[in-house]
Amino acid sequence: MTSPTGRPAAGQRPGLAATVGLYVLARLALVAVVTVLMLLAGTPLLIALLIGLIVALPLSMVVFRGLRGRLDAALSESRNRRSQERAALRARLRGEGVQNSDDLSEPKSDGRES
């Protein structure tokens, strides 16, 4: 459940979009930090940016381990919710769990007449 402000209610984790956004921002910040460090060392901008991109990938796996765990949990939760919604939709399309008004008005006959 979310509050009227769109933020998660107390005790709940942020949603998938917020977690992905946070992870992307953290990764971009790491690339920026590595790039700035390379620029301070006297490396040209393009080379520093390329090195920043390459170094940030394995470094983020170590530095952002907890954030990646939250992202994995959010993805798993979203996947489970979507599969439940898909199963419910398929059941409704097959007519399972839904009673027609015709079914309620007349009892079904077993083929024998009295």
mmCIF file of C-alpha atoms in Angstrom:
data_model
loop_
_atom_site.group_PDB
_atom_site.id
_atom_site.type_symbol
_atom_site.label_atom_id
_atom_site.label_comp_id
_atom_site.label_asym_id
_atom_site.label_seq_id
_atom_site.Cartn_x
_atom_site.Cartn_y
_atom_site.Cartn_z
ATOM 1 C CA MET A 1 0.000 0.000 0.000
ATOM 2 C CA THR A 2 1.139 3.522 -0.697
ATOM 3 C CA SER A 3 0.257 6.691 1.120
ATOM 4 C CA PRO A 4 -1.618 9.542 -0.617
ATOM 5 C CA THR A 5 1.762 11.159 -1.368
ATOM 6 C CA GLY A 6 2.766 8.135 -3.475
ATOM 7 C CA ARG A 7 5.407 6.997 -1.009
ATOM 8 C CA PRO A 8 5.383 3.478 0.444
ATOM 9 C CA ALA A 9 3.492 3.089 3.699
ATOM 10 C CA ALA A 10 5.504 2.668 6.869
ATOM 11 C CA GLY A 11 7.183 -0.737 7.072
ATOM 12 C CA GLN A 12 6.976 -1.428 3.325
ATOM 13 C CA ARG A 13 9.771 -1.480 0.799
ATOM 14 C CA PRO A 14 9.773 0.992 -2.066
ATOM 15 C CA GLY A 15 8.344 -0.265 -5.340
ATOM 16 C CA LEU A 16 10.194 -1.607 -8.327
ATOM 17 C CA ALA A 17 10.472 1.748 -10.132
ATOM 18 C CA ALA A 18 11.944 3.497 -7.091
ATOM 19 C CA THR A 19 14.430 0.690 -6.473
ATOM 20 C CA VAL A 20 15.532 0.593 -10.122
ATOM 21 C CA GLY A 21 15.869 4.382 -10.134
ATOM 22 C CA LEU A 22 17.989 4.350 -7.001
ATOM 23 C CA TYR A 23 20.214 1.595 -8.381
ATOM 24 C CA VAL A 24 20.693 3.433 -11.694
ATOM 25 C CA LEU A 25 21.570 6.667 -9.893
ATOM 26 C CA ALA A 26 24.067 4.850 -7.686
ATOM 27 C CA ARG A 27 25.718 3.228 -10.703
ATOM 28 C CA LEU A 28 25.913 6.548 -12.561
ATOM 29 C CA ALA A 29 27.393 8.218 -9.485
ATOM 30 C CA LEU A 30 30.033 5.493 -9.301
ATOM 31 C CA VAL A 31 30.934 6.023 -12.978
ATOM 32 C CA ALA A 32 31.166 9.762 -12.310
ATOM 33 C CA VAL A 33 33.427 9.264 -9.288
ATOM 34 C CA VAL A 34 35.782 6.935 -11.160
ATOM 35 C CA THR A 35 35.826 9.314 -14.144
ATOM 36 C CA VAL A 36 36.643 12.325 -11.940
ATOM 37 C CA LEU A 37 39.438 10.388 -10.240
ATOM 38 C CA MET A 38 40.881 9.487 -13.636
ATOM 39 C CA LEU A 39 40.619 13.126 -14.790
ATOM 40 C CA LEU A 40 42.453 14.267 -11.658
ATOM 41 C CA ALA A 41 45.185 11.790 -12.539
ATOM 42 C CA GLY A 42 45.596 13.536 -15.902
ATOM 43 C CA THR A 43 43.738 11.106 -18.186
ATOM 44 C CA PRO A 44 41.885 12.608 -21.197
ATOM 45 C CA LEU A 45 38.105 12.917 -20.757
ATOM 46 C CA LEU A 46 37.024 10.232 -23.247
ATOM 47 C CA ILE A 47 39.521 7.689 -21.938
ATOM 48 C CA ALA A 48 38.552 8.510 -18.332
ATOM 49 C CA LEU A 49 34.869 8.016 -19.160
ATOM 50 C CA LEU A 50 35.504 4.676 -20.861
ATOM 51 C CA ILE A 51 37.643 3.475 -17.966
ATOM 52 C CA GLY A 52 34.948 4.693 -15.556
ATOM 53 C CA LEU A 53 32.312 2.637 -17.363
ATOM 54 C CA ILE A 54 34.478 -0.471 -17.420
ATOM 55 C CA VAL A 55 35.671 -0.232 -13.802
ATOM 56 C CA ALA A 56 32.242 0.699 -12.389
ATOM 57 C CA LEU A 57 30.609 -2.600 -13.403
ATOM 58 C CA PRO A 58 32.634 -4.999 -11.238
ATOM 59 C CA LEU A 59 33.077 -2.369 -8.526
ATOM 60 C CA SER A 60 29.302 -1.841 -8.262
ATOM 61 C CA MET A 61 28.802 -5.579 -7.713
ATOM 62 C CA VAL A 62 30.849 -5.267 -4.539
ATOM 63 C CA VAL A 63 29.910 -1.765 -3.388
ATOM 64 C CA PHE A 64 26.153 -2.001 -4.019
ATOM 65 C CA ARG A 65 25.585 -5.577 -2.848
ATOM 66 C CA GLY A 66 22.758 -4.582 -0.483
ATOM 67 C CA LEU A 67 21.086 -2.397 -3.081
ATOM 68 C CA ARG A 68 21.272 -5.222 -5.621
ATOM 69 C CA GLY A 69 19.609 -7.528 -3.070
ATOM 70 C CA ARG A 70 16.753 -5.031 -2.694
ATOM 71 C CA LEU A 71 16.471 -4.810 -6.471
ATOM 72 C CA ASP A 72 16.351 -8.609 -6.799
ATOM 73 C CA ALA A 73 13.640 -8.779 -4.126
ATOM 74 C CA ALA A 74 11.598 -6.050 -5.851
ATOM 75 C CA LEU A 75 11.929 -7.810 -9.217
ATOM 76 C CA SER A 76 10.892 -11.132 -7.708
ATOM 77 C CA GLU A 77 7.903 -9.562 -5.969
ATOM 78 C CA SER A 78 6.837 -7.851 -9.183
ATOM 79 C CA ARG A 79 7.244 -11.075 -11.169
ATOM 80 C CA ASN A 80 5.128 -13.021 -8.647
ATOM 81 C CA ARG A 81 2.401 -10.370 -8.603
ATOM 82 C CA ARG A 82 2.276 -10.287 -12.404
ATOM 83 C CA SER A 83 2.064 -14.081 -12.661
ATOM 84 C CA GLN A 84 -0.810 -14.120 -10.154
ATOM 85 C CA GLU A 85 -2.609 -11.401 -12.109
ATOM 86 C CA ARG A 86 -2.012 -13.290 -15.357
ATOM 87 C CA ALA A 87 -3.368 -16.523 -13.845
ATOM 88 C CA ALA A 88 -6.453 -14.703 -12.540
ATOM 89 C CA LEU A 89 -7.051 -13.135 -15.951
ATOM 90 C CA ARG A 90 -6.721 -16.497 -17.695
ATOM 91 C CA ALA A 91 -9.163 -18.049 -15.220
ATOM 92 C CA ARG A 92 -11.664 -15.256 -15.844
ATOM 93 C CA LEU A 93 -11.277 -15.685 -19.612
ATOM 94 C CA ARG A 94 -11.965 -19.424 -19.260
ATOM 95 C CA GLY A 95 -15.009 -18.611 -17.147
ATOM 96 C CA GLU A 96 -13.728 -20.258 -13.990
ATOM 97 C CA GLY A 97 -14.965 -18.817 -10.738
ATOM 98 C CA VAL A 98 -17.615 -16.681 -12.442
ATOM 99 C CA GLN A 99 -21.278 -17.617 -12.265
ATOM 100 C CA ASN A 100 -23.568 -16.571 -15.066
ATOM 101 C CA SER A 101 -27.062 -15.305 -14.301
ATOM 102 C CA ASP A 102 -28.444 -18.273 -16.308
ATOM 103 C CA ASP A 103 -26.725 -20.712 -13.960
ATOM 104 C CA LEU A 104 -28.416 -19.173 -10.947
ATOM 105 C CA SER A 105 -31.933 -19.115 -12.354
ATOM 106 C CA GLU A 106 -32.245 -22.724 -13.541
ATOM 107 C CA PRO A 107 -30.822 -25.828 -11.920
ATOM 108 C CA LYS A 108 -28.893 -28.005 -14.328
ATOM 109 C CA SER A 109 -30.527 -31.185 -15.512
ATOM 110 C CA ASP A 110 -28.617 -34.454 -15.529
ATOM 111 C CA GLY A 111 -30.360 -35.528 -18.757
ATOM 112 C CA ARG A 112 -33.096 -37.617 -17.105
ATOM 113 C CA GLU A 113 -36.718 -36.554 -17.183
ATOM 114 C CA SER A 114 -39.136 -37.302 -14.412
#
